[in-house]
Amino acid sequence: MAIKNQEAWGSRIGLVLAMAGNAVGLGNFLRFPAQAIQNGGGAFIIPYLVCFVLMGIPLLYVEWAMGRYGGKSGQHSAPFMFDALDKRFFWKYLGVLGIFTNLAIAAYYCYLESWTMSWAYHSVAGHFMGKTQAEVSAFFSSYIGLTTVEPVVFWILCVLLNTWVLSRGLKGGVELAAKIGMPLLLIFGVILAVRGVTLTAGEHGAVYNGVLGLSYLWEPDFSSIWDPVVWRNAAGQIFFTLSLGMGCVHCYASYVKSGDDIALNAMSAGWMNEFVEVVLGSAIIIPIAVGYLGVDKVIEMTKGGSGFGIGFVTLPFLFAQWGALLSALAGFMWFGLLFFAGITSSLAMGTPCMAFMEDNFNWDRRKAAWTVGAAVLLLGIPCVLSQEAFNEFDYWVGTVSLVVFALAEVILFAWIFGMEKGWKEITDGADITVPIVFKHIIKYVTPVFLLVVFFGSAPEMWAVLTKKITPYVAVARILLAGLFVGIARLVYIAHRKPGAL
Amino acid sequence: MSAKALLMLISAEAAITAFTVYFFWKVVTTPPKPAPDSFPDSGNI
């Protein structure tokens, strides 16, 4: 097979920032604080960090090592990376999930990302000024109800922007975006976090001090540590926040040459994500919302385990209490921060699909990028039109598929490829000493963790599978099944080509 | 803020910040591998 894919990272910092950007997403700021409030407050950090060490870090090592190993044979996407580790035919078809998941998540994620562009524009234009909370809420409902063409315009703009950046390649597109986006995200995050925790009762209509929100968030309820649901939620949060089980980490790492470090890079990117999530993520929406609405109202608003309502409805209204200039600045920084968190993740979702076409069908990156953009737009149509289709995509791809893929990869890496060879791959060229205990954690503990997460979700999966099928749910399921079969067919064709691996 | 909440906040955030800074500092200060490595712009962060 001719190796045409000549992409490369420009610098190590660029790789680490792109990897961290891949992990940092909207969930760092909207999902984590809501999950913490609903799962024992400050005590949630204990199962959360235990899951980070026993599942997050091991899977980061596995995915980086699989990626670099696949890159040695010129493969930058999951199907043939799996094939490189074991030649039995079914592994490459399990690896299809590493392309399928990215395309399907990008389909609805770009739509969410486009909301942040729109909200940033409306904040700067002062459109939330003078509105009551009910009016901001009505604006949100009208927006997602597609009563104007604006959501579609922003969505198309967002997909075009992602596609254009991807078409500029790894170094000139993805890496450059991360080098601009990540520092800005950190600066905006620190400014908003300081504003959140220094919010004082009586200032700009605030009823309580912002620190009350922080206090509530961190007040530990140690009895929650014995609740299995809390552990499952902590494992789920770690899983999703690190963008594990998608194939993006593999793809980015596949451009690292044999003998270069992956262990330190993985730790730096992983811990950077944790900093953004725990330190910054906990200090923005909850302190500001509690400062105006009080603890009880915020608990009620985070009941679903998501802070989307607070992020997109409550915060614009609260910012508007700060006066025209501060409100515009705060809105721009908040939605700008969410936008940078979103785009650095959606770019990561585009790269494995592009790499697959470049590696196996000798496509150039522009053709691959615009094809991925077109696919994301087409797949995204039902998600834009219907909340039901959106939820269906989110559940089957954004939840179930990730866990199945991660379970497959850890079994393949630790049990089929073998932990001795696997450990050598992880530590080859390492700039840090990787504690030997991770060798055993990867082999025994991480697969058990993933099995518990998977089987713990089985009743919910059954309930979703057997619920009433509406036309949009049917369309979403047909599209997802068709996408998987289509990619599997491409893998089959690539495998049968003369000179294929 | 209660003492327990403050303790949880400080210990968790201090540990996470320390690990983040330490690993990032190691990335920035570790000399590049001899060429050809993975990064054509080695030295240009």
PDB file of N, CA and C in Angstrom, chain A residues 21 24-26 109 113 162 185 337-347 349:
ATOM      1  N   GLY A  21      -6.759  19.989  23.817  1.00  0.00           N
ATOM      2  CA  GLY A  21      -7.943  20.603  23.203  1.00  0.00           C
ATOM      3  C   GLY A  21      -8.953  19.554  22.785  1.00  0.00           C
ATOM      4  N   VAL A  24     -10.570  18.662  26.198  1.00  0.00           N
ATOM      5  CA  VAL A  24     -11.383  19.749  26.782  1.00  0.00           C
ATOM      6  C   VAL A  24     -12.542  20.049  25.840  1.00  0.00           C
ATOM      7  N   GLY A  25     -13.748  19.905  26.361  1.00  0.00           N
ATOM      8  CA  GLY A  25     -14.929  20.177  25.536  1.00  0.00           C
ATOM      9  C   GLY A  25     -15.961  20.931  26.347  1.00  0.00           C
ATOM     10  N   LEU A  26     -17.158  21.033  25.792  1.00  0.00           N
ATOM     11  CA  LEU A  26     -18.229  21.762  26.478  1.00  0.00           C
ATOM     12  C   LEU A  26     -18.518  21.141  27.847  1.00  0.00           C
ATOM     13  N   TYR A 109     -22.379  17.491  17.421  1.00  0.00           N
ATOM     14  CA  TYR A 109     -21.516  18.355  18.240  1.00  0.00           C
ATOM     15  C   TYR A 109     -21.284  19.701  17.549  1.00  0.00           C
ATOM     16  N   GLU A 113     -21.782  23.399  18.930  1.00  0.00           N
ATOM     17  CA  GLU A 113     -20.682  24.367  18.809  1.00  0.00           C
ATOM     18  C   GLU A 113     -21.176  25.647  18.143  1.00  0.00           C
ATOM     19  N   ASN A 162     -14.812  24.502  10.500  1.00  0.00           N
ATOM     20  CA  ASN A 162     -14.104  23.267  10.880  1.00  0.00           C
ATOM     21  C   ASN A 162     -13.454  22.632   9.657  1.00  0.00           C
ATOM     22  N   LEU A 185      -8.668  30.043  25.733  1.00  0.00           N
ATOM     23  CA  LEU A 185      -9.621  29.348  26.615  1.00  0.00           C
ATOM     24  C   LEU A 185      -9.175  29.461  28.074  1.00  0.00           C
ATOM     25  N   LEU A 337     -15.015  30.904  25.139  1.00  0.00           N
ATOM     26  CA  LEU A 337     -14.363  29.784  25.829  1.00  0.00           C
ATOM     27  C   LEU A 337     -15.027  28.459  25.426  1.00  0.00           C
ATOM     28  N   LEU A 338     -16.362  28.455  25.418  1.00  0.00           N
ATOM     29  CA  LEU A 338     -17.067  27.228  25.024  1.00  0.00           C
ATOM     30  C   LEU A 338     -16.792  26.903  23.549  1.00  0.00           C
ATOM     31  N   PHE A 339     -16.708  27.953  22.728  1.00  0.00           N
ATOM     32  CA  PHE A 339     -16.423  27.733  21.307  1.00  0.00           C
ATOM     33  C   PHE A 339     -15.042  27.108  21.116  1.00  0.00           C
ATOM     34  N   PHE A 340     -14.035  27.643  21.801  1.00  0.00           N
ATOM     35  CA  PHE A 340     -12.687  27.082  21.655  1.00  0.00           C
ATOM     36  C   PHE A 340     -12.643  25.647  22.198  1.00  0.00           C
ATOM     37  N   ALA A 341     -13.355  25.416  23.306  1.00  0.00           N
ATOM     38  CA  ALA A 341     -13.427  24.049  23.845  1.00  0.00           C
ATOM     39  C   ALA A 341     -14.059  23.127  22.809  1.00  0.00           C
ATOM     40  N   GLY A 342     -15.096  23.638  22.129  1.00  0.00           N
ATOM     41  CA  GLY A 342     -15.820  22.826  21.147  1.00  0.00           C
ATOM     42  C   GLY A 342     -15.012  22.580  19.889  1.00  0.00           C
ATOM     43  N   ILE A 343     -14.422  23.633  19.331  1.00  0.00           N
ATOM     44  CA  ILE A 343     -13.784  23.458  18.006  1.00  0.00           C
ATOM     45  C   ILE A 343     -12.514  22.598  18.101  1.00  0.00           C
ATOM     46  N   THR A 344     -11.782  22.714  19.218  1.00  0.00           N
ATOM     47  CA  THR A 344     -10.582  21.876  19.333  1.00  0.00           C
ATOM     48  C   THR A 344     -10.976  20.395  19.456  1.00  0.00           C
ATOM     49  N   SER A 345     -12.199  20.142  19.929  1.00  0.00           N
ATOM     50  CA  SER A 345     -12.685  18.751  19.998  1.00  0.00           C
ATOM     51  C   SER A 345     -13.233  18.312  18.642  1.00  0.00           C
ATOM     52  N   SER A 346     -14.003  19.177  17.979  1.00  0.00           N
ATOM     53  CA  SER A 346     -14.605  18.747  16.708  1.00  0.00           C
ATOM     54  C   SER A 346     -13.530  18.570  15.630  1.00  0.00           C
ATOM     55  N   LEU A 347     -12.456  19.352  15.705  1.00  0.00           N
ATOM     56  CA  LEU A 347     -11.367  19.150  14.742  1.00  0.00           C
ATOM     57  C   LEU A 347     -10.745  17.772  14.947  1.00  0.00           C
ATOM     58  N   MET A 349     -12.283  15.208  15.915  1.00  0.00           N
ATOM     59  CA  MET A 349     -13.200  14.188  15.381  1.00  0.00           C
ATOM     60  C   MET A 349     -13.063  14.048  13.867  1.00  0.00           C
TER      61      MET A 349
END
